[in-house]
Amino acid sequence: MTAHDFPSAHVADHAGMEIILVGDSLAMVAMGMDDTSEVLLDEMILHCKSVARASKGAFTVGDLPMGSYEISPEQALASAIRVIKEGRVKAVKLEGGKDMAPTIAKITGAGIPVLAHIGLTPQRQNALGGFRVQGKTTSSAVKFLEDALAVQEAGAFATVVEAVPAEVAELVTKKLSIPTIGIGAGSGCSGQVLVQVDMLGNFPPGRFLPKFVKKFGNVWEESLRAIEQYKAEVKSRAYPSPEHTYLMPKEVFEEFARAVKDRE
Ligand code: KIV
């Protein structure tokens, strides 16, 4: 499950999530950006810190944002060290398959666990022609398998598999010795991940949601109801009622009222 701040990590941890991911989906669902390419490493670290404080049982993973790891394995390791040291999470995630194998090896070689991310890699959406399902043809499914084997060989402890046909994801999962964590990749993966804000229904009807998202809640409706009720009760002065108010003994107040009067 993803989490982007203290409350969302707190509830995910309480619900028994085994892994909490501070995904760079943060950019779109928590910061209102158009895509994930805009979020900065410093911003990711800030959110990792909040999530880490709430995660008592879950293993925490922080995303390396676009621009913080592609230049060289050395740049990636420096970024990963910051995410661990400053962000206080336990592992990092980065997007890419075969091409990122030397980078994954560099980071894991320094003792930092890496969660890989293959299939649809949203940071590369411009090169992929948008958010498109990957591995739909024989050649792209073979490329997907090669990416999976490469990230496993490089030392990733697991890999996210995003937007891949279920049959392909299931067969590749069987070929791997590391777990696959699917998102839009069917039920044949070893585990699943969803963006918490999406699966809780935090946004109003009409906002685009990928086909694979199931809304398990309706936080938007409940939040709207509560805030509208708050507004109505403030306007009508029903809130705050005595139970939500600090009161003082009558005689003390009367003394205070006299002191105010004496000043007139
Ligand atoms: O950024 C994110 O939240 C992710 C998950 C969707 C896997 O990468």
PDB file of N, CA and C and ligand atoms in Angstrom, residues 2 4 21 23-25 63 93 95 117 160 162 183 193 195, ligand 1:
ATOM      1  N   THR A   2       0.471   2.260  -0.764  1.00  0.00           N
ATOM      2  CA  THR A   2       1.252   3.494  -0.679  1.00  0.00           C
ATOM      3  C   THR A   2       0.760   4.315   0.513  1.00  0.00           C
ATOM      4  N   HIS A   4       1.582   8.596   1.915  1.00  0.00           N
ATOM      5  CA  HIS A   4       2.339   9.798   1.570  1.00  0.00           C
ATOM      6  C   HIS A   4       2.545  10.719   2.756  1.00  0.00           C
ATOM      7  N   LEU A  21       4.781   1.889   0.776  1.00  0.00           N
ATOM      8  CA  LEU A  21       5.589   2.538  -0.262  1.00  0.00           C
ATOM      9  C   LEU A  21       5.276   4.026  -0.317  1.00  0.00           C
ATOM     10  N   GLY A  23       5.401   6.235  -2.692  1.00  0.00           N
ATOM     11  CA  GLY A  23       5.556   6.269  -4.147  1.00  0.00           C
ATOM     12  C   GLY A  23       5.609   7.702  -4.647  1.00  0.00           C
ATOM     13  N   ASP A  24       6.199   7.858  -5.830  1.00  0.00           N
ATOM     14  CA  ASP A  24       6.220   9.206  -6.402  1.00  0.00           C
ATOM     15  C   ASP A  24       4.863   9.556  -7.008  1.00  0.00           C
ATOM     16  N   SER A  25       3.878   8.645  -6.881  1.00  0.00           N
ATOM     17  CA  SER A  25       2.485   9.011  -7.161  1.00  0.00           C
ATOM     18  C   SER A  25       2.092  10.185  -6.262  1.00  0.00           C
ATOM     19  N   ASP A  63      10.397   5.928  -3.028  1.00  0.00           N
ATOM     20  CA  ASP A  63      10.698   6.010  -4.464  1.00  0.00           C
ATOM     21  C   ASP A  63      11.839   6.979  -4.720  1.00  0.00           C
ATOM     22  N   LYS A  93      12.875   2.346  -4.161  1.00  0.00           N
ATOM     23  CA  LYS A  93      12.335   1.779  -5.406  1.00  0.00           C
ATOM     24  C   LYS A  93      12.789   2.647  -6.556  1.00  0.00           C
ATOM     25  N   GLU A  95      12.520   2.873 -11.114  1.00  0.00           N
ATOM     26  CA  GLU A  95      11.887   2.350 -12.322  1.00  0.00           C
ATOM     27  C   GLU A  95      12.939   1.948 -13.355  1.00  0.00           C
ATOM     28  N   HIS A 117      10.923  -1.788 -10.456  1.00  0.00           N
ATOM     29  CA  HIS A 117       9.596  -1.410 -10.986  1.00  0.00           C
ATOM     30  C   HIS A 117       9.681  -1.546 -12.503  1.00  0.00           C
ATOM     31  N   VAL A 160       8.021  -4.414  -8.542  1.00  0.00           N
ATOM     32  CA  VAL A 160       6.671  -3.981  -8.906  1.00  0.00           C
ATOM     33  C   VAL A 160       6.489  -4.298 -10.389  1.00  0.00           C
ATOM     34  N   GLU A 162       3.839  -3.275 -13.268  1.00  0.00           N
ATOM     35  CA  GLU A 162       2.694  -2.385 -13.498  1.00  0.00           C
ATOM     36  C   GLU A 162       2.145  -2.533 -14.911  1.00  0.00           C
ATOM     37  N   ILE A 183       0.437  -4.296  -9.942  1.00  0.00           N
ATOM     38  CA  ILE A 183      -0.539  -3.193  -9.969  1.00  0.00           C
ATOM     39  C   ILE A 183      -1.029  -3.141 -11.413  1.00  0.00           C
ATOM     40  N   VAL A 193      -0.098  -4.036  -4.986  1.00  0.00           N
ATOM     41  CA  VAL A 193       0.031  -2.692  -4.414  1.00  0.00           C
ATOM     42  C   VAL A 193      -1.019  -1.803  -5.066  1.00  0.00           C
ATOM     43  N   VAL A 195      -2.420   2.545  -4.926  1.00  0.00           N
ATOM     44  CA  VAL A 195      -2.233   3.888  -4.387  1.00  0.00           C
ATOM     45  C   VAL A 195      -3.386   4.132  -3.399  1.00  0.00           C
TER      46      VAL A 195
HETATM   47  O1  KIV B   1       4.393   5.834  -7.212  1.00  0.00           O
HETATM   48  C1  KIV B   1       3.710   4.878  -6.836  1.00  0.00           C
HETATM   49  O2  KIV B   1       2.808   4.990  -5.994  1.00  0.00           O
HETATM   50  C2  KIV B   1       4.040   3.571  -7.413  1.00  0.00           C
HETATM   51  C3  KIV B   1       3.072   2.464  -7.179  1.00  0.00           C
HETATM   52  C4  KIV B   1       1.869   2.693  -7.989  1.00  0.00           C
HETATM   53  C5  KIV B   1       3.687   1.145  -7.436  1.00  0.00           C
HETATM   54  O3  KIV B   1       5.025   3.447  -8.059  1.00  0.00           O
END
